[in-house]
CSV table of N, CA and C in Angstrom, one decimal:
chain,number,residue,atom,x,y,z
A,1,MET,N,0.8,-1.2,0.0
A,1,MET,CA,0.0,0.0,0.0
A,1,MET,C,0.9,1.2,0.0
A,2,THR,N,0.4,2.3,-0.6
A,2,THR,CA,1.1,3.5,-0.7
A,2,THR,C,0.3,4.6,-0.1
A,3,GLY,N,0.9,5.5,0.7
A,3,GLY,CA,0.2,6.6,1.2
A,3,GLY,C,1.1,7.8,1.2
A,4,ALA,N,0.6,9.0,1.5
A,4,ALA,CA,1.5,10.2,1.6
A,4,ALA,C,0.9,11.2,2.6
A,5,VAL,N,1.8,11.9,3.1
A,5,VAL,CA,1.5,13.0,4.0
A,5,VAL,C,2.2,14.3,3.4
A,6,ALA,N,1.4,15.4,3.4
A,6,ALA,CA,2.0,16.6,2.9
A,6,ALA,C,1.6,17.8,3.7
A,7,LEU,N,2.4,18.8,3.8
A,7,LEU,CA,2.1,20.0,4.4
A,7,LEU,C,2.0,21.1,3.3
A,8,LEU,N,0.9,21.8,3.3
A,8,LEU,CA,0.7,22.8,2.2
A,8,LEU,C,0.7,24.2,2.9
A,9,GLU,N,1.2,25.2,2.2
A,9,GLU,CA,1.2,26.5,2.7
A,9,GLU,C,1.1,27.5,1.5
A,10,GLY,N,0.1,28.3,1.4
A,10,GLY,CA,0.0,29.3,0.3
A,10,GLY,C,-0.1,28.6,-1.1
A,11,GLY,N,-0.8,27.5,-1.1
A,11,GLY,CA,-1.0,26.7,-2.3
A,11,GLY,C,0.2,25.9,-2.8
A,12,GLY,N,1.3,25.8,-2.0
A,12,GLY,CA,2.4,25.0,-2.4
A,12,GLY,C,2.7,24.0,-1.3
A,13,VAL,N,3.5,22.9,-1.7
A,13,VAL,CA,3.9,21.9,-0.8
A,13,VAL,C,5.1,22.3,-0.1
A,14,VAL,N,5.1,22.3,1.2
A,14,VAL,CA,6.2,22.7,2.1
A,14,VAL,C,7.0,21.5,2.4
A,15,ALA,N,6.3,20.3,2.7
A,15,ALA,CA,7.0,19.1,3.0
A,15,ALA,C,6.1,17.9,2.6
A,16,GLU,N,6.7,16.8,2.3
A,16,GLU,CA,6.0,15.6,1.9
A,16,GLU,C,6.7,14.4,2.4
A,17,SER,N,5.9,13.4,2.8
A,17,SER,CA,6.5,12.1,3.2
A,17,SER,C,5.6,11.0,2.6
A,18,ARG,N,6.2,10.0,2.0
A,18,ARG,CA,5.5,8.9,1.4
A,18,ARG,C,5.7,7.7,2.2
A,19,VAL,N,4.6,6.9,2.3
A,19,VAL,CA,4.6,5.7,3.1
A,19,VAL,C,4.3,4.5,2.1
A,20,SER,N,5.2,3.5,2.1
A,20,SER,CA,4.9,2.4,1.2
A,20,SER,C,5.3,1.1,2.0
A,21,VAL,N,4.2,0.4,2.4
A,21,VAL,CA,4.4,-0.8,3.2
A,21,VAL,C,3.6,-2.0,2.5
A,22,PRO,N,4.1,-3.2,2.8
A,22,PRO,CA,3.4,-4.4,2.1
A,22,PRO,C,1.9,-4.6,2.6
A,23,VAL,N,1.6,-4.3,3.9
A,23,VAL,CA,0.3,-4.6,4.4
A,23,VAL,C,-0.6,-3.4,4.6
A,24,THR,N,-0.3,-2.7,5.7
A,24,THR,CA,-1.1,-1.5,6.0
A,24,THR,C,-0.1,-0.4,6.5
A,25,HIS,N,-0.5,0.8,6.4
A,25,HIS,CA,0.4,1.9,6.9
A,25,HIS,C,0.0,2.5,8.2
A,26,GLY,N,-0.8,1.7,9.0
A,26,GLY,CA,-1.2,2.2,10.3
A,26,GLY,C,0.0,2.5,11.2
A,27,GLY,N,1.0,1.6,11.2
A,27,GLY,CA,2.1,1.8,12.1
A,27,GLY,C,3.1,2.9,11.6
A,28,ARG,N,2.9,3.3,10.4
A,28,ARG,CA,3.9,4.3,9.8
A,28,ARG,C,3.3,5.7,9.6
A,29,LEU,N,2.0,5.8,9.7
A,29,LEU,CA,1.4,7.1,9.3
A,29,LEU,C,1.8,8.2,10.3
A,30,VAL,N,1.7,7.9,11.6
A,30,VAL,CA,2.1,9.0,12.6
A,30,VAL,C,3.5,9.4,12.5
A,31,SER,N,4.4,8.4,12.2
A,31,SER,CA,5.8,8.8,12.0
A,31,SER,C,6.0,9.6,10.7
A,32,ALA,N,5.2,9.3,9.7
A,32,ALA,CA,5.3,10.1,8.5
A,32,ALA,C,4.8,11.5,8.7
A,33,ILE,N,3.8,11.7,9.5
A,33,ILE,CA,3.3,13.0,9.8
A,33,ILE,C,4.4,13.7,10.6
A,34,ASP,N,5.0,13.1,11.6
A,34,ASP,CA,6.1,13.7,12.4
A,34,ASP,C,7.3,14.1,11.5
A,35,GLY,N,7.6,13.2,10.5
A,35,GLY,CA,8.7,13.5,9.6
A,35,GLY,C,8.5,14.7,8.8
A,36,ALA,N,7.2,14.8,8.2
A,36,ALA,CA,6.9,16.0,7.4
A,36,ALA,C,6.9,17.2,8.2
A,37,LEU,N,6.4,17.2,9.5
A,37,LEU,CA,6.5,18.4,10.3
A,37,LEU,C,7.9,18.8,10.6
A,38,ARG,N,8.8,17.8,10.9
A,38,ARG,CA,10.2,18.1,11.2
A,38,ARG,C,10.9,18.7,10.0
A,39,ALA,N,10.6,18.1,8.8
A,39,ALA,CA,11.2,18.6,7.5
A,39,ALA,C,10.8,20.0,7.2
A,40,ALA,N,9.6,20.4,7.6
A,40,ALA,CA,9.1,21.8,7.4
A,40,ALA,C,9.4,22.7,8.5
A,41,ARG,N,10.0,22.1,9.6
A,41,ARG,CA,10.2,22.9,10.8
A,41,ARG,C,9.0,23.6,11.3
A,42,ARG,N,8.0,22.7,11.4
A,42,ARG,CA,6.7,23.1,11.9
A,42,ARG,C,6.3,22.1,13.1
A,43,GLU,N,5.3,22.6,13.9
A,43,GLU,CA,4.7,21.7,14.9
A,43,GLU,C,3.3,21.5,14.6
A,44,LEU,N,2.7,20.5,15.2
A,44,LEU,CA,1.3,20.2,15.0
A,44,LEU,C,0.4,21.4,15.3
A,45,ALA,N,0.8,22.2,16.3
A,45,ALA,CA,0.0,23.4,16.6
A,45,ALA,C,0.0,24.4,15.5
A,46,ASP,N,0.9,24.3,14.6
A,46,ASP,CA,1.0,25.3,13.5
A,46,ASP,C,0.0,25.0,12.4
A,47,ILE,N,-0.6,23.8,12.4
A,47,ILE,CA,-1.5,23.3,11.3
A,47,ILE,C,-2.8,24.0,11.5
A,48,ASP,N,-3.4,24.6,10.4
A,48,ASP,CA,-4.7,25.3,10.5
A,48,ASP,C,-5.8,24.4,10.2
A,49,ALA,N,-5.6,23.4,9.4
A,49,ALA,CA,-6.7,22.4,9.1
A,49,ALA,C,-6.1,21.1,8.5
A,50,PHE,N,-6.9,20.1,8.6
A,50,PHE,CA,-6.4,18.8,8.2
A,50,PHE,C,-7.3,18.3,7.0
A,51,ALA,N,-6.7,17.6,6.0
A,51,ALA,CA,-7.4,17.0,4.9
A,51,ALA,C,-7.0,15.6,4.8
A,52,VAL,N,-8.0,14.7,4.4
A,52,VAL,CA,-7.7,13.3,4.3
A,52,VAL,C,-8.4,12.7,3.1
A,53,ALA,N,-7.8,11.7,2.5
A,53,ALA,CA,-8.5,11.0,1.4
A,53,ALA,C,-9.7,10.3,2.0
A,54,ALA,N,-10.9,10.5,1.3
A,54,ALA,CA,-12.1,9.9,1.7
A,54,ALA,C,-12.6,8.8,0.8
A,55,GLY,N,-11.8,8.3,-0.1
A,55,GLY,CA,-12.1,7.2,-0.9
A,55,GLY,C,-12.5,7.6,-2.3
A,56,PRO,N,-12.5,6.7,-3.2
A,56,PRO,CA,-12.4,5.3,-3.0
A,56,PRO,C,-10.9,4.9,-2.7
A,57,GLY,N,-10.8,3.7,-2.2
A,57,GLY,CA,-9.5,3.2,-1.9
A,57,GLY,C,-9.6,2.0,-1.0
A,58,SER,N,-8.5,1.5,-0.5
A,58,SER,CA,-8.5,0.4,0.5
A,58,SER,C,-9.3,0.7,1.7
A,59,PHE,N,-10.2,-0.2,2.1
A,59,PHE,CA,-11.0,0.1,3.3
A,59,PHE,C,-10.1,0.3,4.5
A,60,THR,N,-9.2,-0.5,4.7
A,60,THR,CA,-8.3,-0.4,5.9
A,60,THR,C,-7.5,0.9,5.8
A,61,GLY,N,-6.9,1.2,4.7
A,61,GLY,CA,-6.1,2.4,4.5
A,61,GLY,C,-6.9,3.6,4.8
A,62,LEU,N,-8.1,3.7,4.2
A,62,LEU,CA,-9.0,4.8,4.4
A,62,LEU,C,-9.4,5.0,5.9
A,63,ARG,N,-9.7,3.9,6.5
A,63,ARG,CA,-10.1,3.9,7.9
A,63,ARG,C,-9.0,4.4,8.8
A,64,ILE,N,-7.8,4.0,8.5
A,64,ILE,CA,-6.6,4.4,9.3
A,64,ILE,C,-6.4,5.9,9.1
A,65,GLY,N,-6.4,6.4,7.8
A,65,GLY,CA,-6.2,7.8,7.5
A,65,GLY,C,-7.3,8.7,8.1
A,66,LEU,N,-8.6,8.3,8.0
A,66,LEU,CA,-9.7,9.0,8.5
A,66,LEU,C,-9.7,9.1,10.0
A,67,SER,N,-9.4,8.0,10.7
A,67,SER,CA,-9.4,8.0,12.1
A,67,SER,C,-8.2,8.8,12.7
A,68,THR,N,-7.1,8.7,12.0
A,68,THR,CA,-5.9,9.5,12.5
A,68,THR,C,-6.2,11.0,12.3
A,69,VAL,N,-6.7,11.4,11.2
A,69,VAL,CA,-6.9,12.8,11.0
A,69,VAL,C,-8.1,13.3,11.9
A,70,LYS,N,-9.1,12.5,12.1
A,70,LYS,CA,-10.2,12.9,13.0
A,70,LYS,C,-9.6,13.1,14.4
A,71,GLY,N,-8.8,12.2,14.8
A,71,GLY,CA,-8.2,12.3,16.2
A,71,GLY,C,-7.3,13.5,16.3
A,72,LEU,N,-6.5,13.8,15.3
A,72,LEU,CA,-5.6,15.0,15.4
A,72,LEU,C,-6.4,16.3,15.3
A,73,ALA,N,-7.4,16.3,14.5
A,73,ALA,CA,-8.3,17.5,14.4
A,73,ALA,C,-9.0,17.8,15.7
A,74,PHE,N,-9.6,16.7,16.3
A,74,PHE,CA,-10.3,16.8,17.5
A,74,PHE,C,-9.3,17.3,18.6
A,75,ALA,N,-8.2,16.7,18.7
A,75,ALA,CA,-7.2,17.0,19.8
A,75,ALA,C,-6.7,18.4,19.6
A,76,MET,N,-6.5,18.9,18.4
A,76,MET,CA,-6.0,20.2,18.2
A,76,MET,C,-7.1,21.3,18.0
A,77,ASP,N,-8.4,20.9,18.0
A,77,ASP,CA,-9.5,21.8,17.8
A,77,ASP,C,-9.4,22.5,16.5
A,78,LYS,N,-9.1,21.7,15.5
A,78,LYS,CA,-8.9,22.3,14.1
A,78,LYS,C,-9.9,21.6,13.2
A,79,PRO,N,-10.3,22.3,12.1
A,79,PRO,CA,-11.2,21.6,11.1
A,79,PRO,C,-10.5,20.5,10.3
A,80,ALA,N,-11.3,19.6,9.9
A,80,ALA,CA,-10.9,18.5,9.0
A,80,ALA,C,-11.8,18.3,7.9
A,81,VAL,N,-11.3,18.0,6.7
A,81,VAL,CA,-12.2,17.8,5.5
A,81,VAL,C,-11.7,16.5,4.8
A,82,GLY,N,-12.7,15.8,4.3
A,82,GLY,CA,-12.4,14.6,3.5
A,82,GLY,C,-12.4,15.0,2.0
A,83,VAL,N,-11.4,14.5,1.3
A,83,VAL,CA,-11.3,14.8,-0.1
A,83,VAL,C,-11.4,13.5,-0.9
A,84,PRO,N,-12.3,13.5,-1.9
A,84,PRO,CA,-12.4,12.3,-2.7
A,84,PRO,C,-11.1,12.0,-3.4
A,85,THR,N,-10.7,10.7,-3.3
A,85,THR,CA,-9.3,10.3,-3.8
A,85,THR,C,-9.2,10.6,-5.2
A,86,LEU,N,-10.2,10.3,-6.1
A,86,LEU,CA,-10.0,10.6,-7.5
A,86,LEU,C,-10.0,12.1,-7.8
A,87,ASP,N,-10.7,12.9,-7.0
A,87,ASP,CA,-10.6,14.4,-7.2
A,87,ASP,C,-9.1,14.8,-6.9
A,88,ALA,N,-8.6,14.3,-5.8
A,88,ALA,CA,-7.2,14.7,-5.5
A,88,ALA,C,-6.2,14.3,-6.6
A,89,LEU,N,-6.4,13.1,-7.2
A,89,LEU,CA,-5.5,12.7,-8.3
A,89,LEU,C,-5.7,13.6,-9.5
A,90,ALA,N,-7.0,13.9,-9.8
A,90,ALA,CA,-7.2,14.8,-11.0
A,90,ALA,C,-6.7,16.2,-10.8
A,91,TRP,N,-6.6,16.7,-9.6
A,91,TRP,CA,-6.1,18.0,-9.3
A,91,TRP,C,-4.6,18.1,-9.5
A,92,ARG,N,-4.0,17.0,-9.7
A,92,ARG,CA,-2.5,17.1,-10.0
A,92,ARG,C,-2.2,17.7,-11.4
A,93,LEU,N,-3.3,17.8,-12.2
A,93,LEU,CA,-3.2,18.4,-13.6
A,93,LEU,C,-4.2,19.6,-13.7
A,94,PRO,N,-4.0,20.6,-12.9
A,94,PRO,CA,-5.0,21.7,-12.8
A,94,PRO,C,-5.2,22.5,-14.1
A,95,PHE,N,-4.2,22.5,-15.0
A,95,PHE,CA,-4.4,23.3,-16.2
A,95,PHE,C,-4.4,22.5,-17.5
A,96,CYS,N,-4.7,21.2,-17.3
A,96,CYS,CA,-4.7,20.3,-18.5
A,96,CYS,C,-5.9,20.7,-19.5
A,97,ALA,N,-5.5,20.8,-20.7
A,97,ALA,CA,-6.5,21.1,-21.7
A,97,ALA,C,-7.4,19.9,-22.1
A,98,TYR,N,-7.0,18.7,-21.7
A,98,TYR,CA,-7.6,17.5,-22.1
A,98,TYR,C,-8.4,16.9,-20.9
A,99,PRO,N,-9.3,16.0,-21.2
A,99,PRO,CA,-10.0,15.3,-20.0
A,99,PRO,C,-8.9,14.5,-19.2
A,100,ILE,N,-9.2,14.5,-17.9
A,100,ILE,CA,-8.3,13.8,-17.0
A,100,ILE,C,-9.0,12.6,-16.4
A,101,CYS,N,-8.3,11.4,-16.5
A,101,CYS,CA,-8.9,10.2,-16.1
A,101,CYS,C,-8.1,9.4,-15.1
A,102,PRO,N,-8.1,9.8,-13.8
A,102,PRO,CA,-7.4,9.0,-12.8
A,102,PRO,C,-8.0,7.6,-12.6
A,103,ILE,N,-7.1,6.6,-12.4
A,103,ILE,CA,-7.5,5.2,-12.3
A,103,ILE,C,-6.8,4.6,-11.1
A,104,LEU,N,-7.6,4.0,-10.2
A,104,LEU,CA,-7.0,3.3,-9.0
A,104,LEU,C,-7.4,1.8,-9.1
A,105,ASP,N,-6.5,0.9,-8.8
A,105,ASP,CA,-6.7,-0.5,-8.8
A,105,ASP,C,-7.7,-0.8,-7.6
A,106,ALA,N,-8.8,-1.4,-8.0
A,106,ALA,CA,-9.8,-1.8,-7.0
A,106,ALA,C,-9.7,-3.3,-6.6
A,107,ARG,N,-8.7,-3.9,-7.3
A,107,ARG,CA,-8.5,-5.3,-7.1
A,107,ARG,C,-9.6,-6.2,-7.7
A,108,LYS,N,-9.4,-7.4,-7.8
A,108,LYS,CA,-10.4,-8.4,-8.4
A,108,LYS,C,-10.7,-8.0,-9.8
A,109,ASN,N,-9.7,-7.5,-10.6
A,109,ASN,CA,-9.9,-7.1,-12.0
A,109,ASN,C,-10.9,-5.9,-12.2
A,110,GLU,N,-11.0,-5.0,-11.2
A,110,GLU,CA,-11.8,-3.8,-11.3
A,110,GLU,C,-11.0,-2.6,-11.0
A,111,VAL,N,-11.5,-1.4,-11.4
A,111,VAL,CA,-10.8,-0.2,-11.1
A,111,VAL,C,-11.8,0.9,-10.6
A,112,TYR,N,-11.3,1.8,-9.9
A,112,TYR,CA,-12.0,3.0,-9.5
A,112,TYR,C,-11.6,4.1,-10.5
A,113,THR,N,-12.5,4.8,-11.1
A,113,THR,CA,-12.1,5.8,-12.1
A,113,THR,C,-13.1,6.9,-12.2
A,114,GLY,N,-12.7,8.0,-12.8
A,114,GLY,CA,-13.6,9.1,-13.0
A,114,GLY,C,-13.1,9.9,-14.2
A,115,LEU,N,-13.9,10.7,-14.8
A,115,LEU,CA,-13.5,11.5,-16.0
A,115,LEU,C,-13.7,12.9,-15.6
A,116,TYR,N,-12.7,13.7,-15.6
A,116,TYR,CA,-12.8,15.1,-15.2
A,116,TYR,C,-12.3,16.1,-16.3
A,117,ARG,N,-12.6,17.3,-16.1
A,117,ARG,CA,-12.0,18.4,-16.9
A,117,ARG,C,-11.9,19.6,-16.0
A,118,THR,N,-11.0,20.5,-16.3
A,118,THR,CA,-10.8,21.7,-15.6
A,118,THR,C,-11.5,22.8,-16.4
A,119,VAL,N,-12.3,23.6,-15.7
A,119,VAL,CA,-13.0,24.7,-16.3
A,119,VAL,C,-12.8,25.9,-15.4
A,120,THR,N,-12.2,26.9,-16.0
A,120,THR,CA,-11.8,28.2,-15.4
A,120,THR,C,-11.4,28.0,-13.9
A,121,GLY,N,-10.3,27.2,-13.8
A,121,GLY,CA,-9.7,27.0,-12.5
A,121,GLY,C,-10.4,26.1,-11.5
A,122,ARG,N,-11.5,25.4,-11.9
A,122,ARG,CA,-12.2,24.4,-11.0
A,122,ARG,C,-12.3,23.1,-11.7
A,123,LEU,N,-12.4,22.1,-10.9
A,123,LEU,CA,-12.5,20.7,-11.4
A,123,LEU,C,-13.9,20.3,-11.6
A,124,GLU,N,-14.2,19.7,-12.7
A,124,GLU,CA,-15.6,19.3,-13.0
A,124,GLU,C,-15.6,17.8,-13.3
A,125,LEU,N,-16.4,17.0,-12.6
A,125,LEU,CA,-16.6,15.6,-12.8
A,125,LEU,C,-17.5,15.4,-14.0
A,126,LEU,N,-17.1,14.7,-15.0
A,126,LEU,CA,-17.9,14.4,-16.2
A,126,LEU,C,-18.6,13.1,-16.0
A,127,GLU,N,-17.9,12.1,-15.6
A,127,GLU,CA,-18.5,10.8,-15.4
A,127,GLU,C,-17.8,10.1,-14.3
């Protein structure tokens, strides 16, 4: 499984940490968050809001990410928002003139996918 943690500021990435483990990333997520904070020379108290992938994706991976972010947001009294995984992938190409089609392996010979386009700086789901 692969996951990532990133700190954003002013629309740009300040620090990023990727997690890639054979089973689940539950044991590595908190250390990845800590590593990203240290790399950016920030503390948890400096975070204004939390965002987390809301699916589709691995049930266990989503559950770990959602519960971790919910716990951090609650403990820090900060807002949290779920971001659809396919939307997040499509936003990696914000100025693409062509349709964007992120695809995730859903296993069992199936995929999660969507068809997007960008229209005047916003993402539009076509299918």
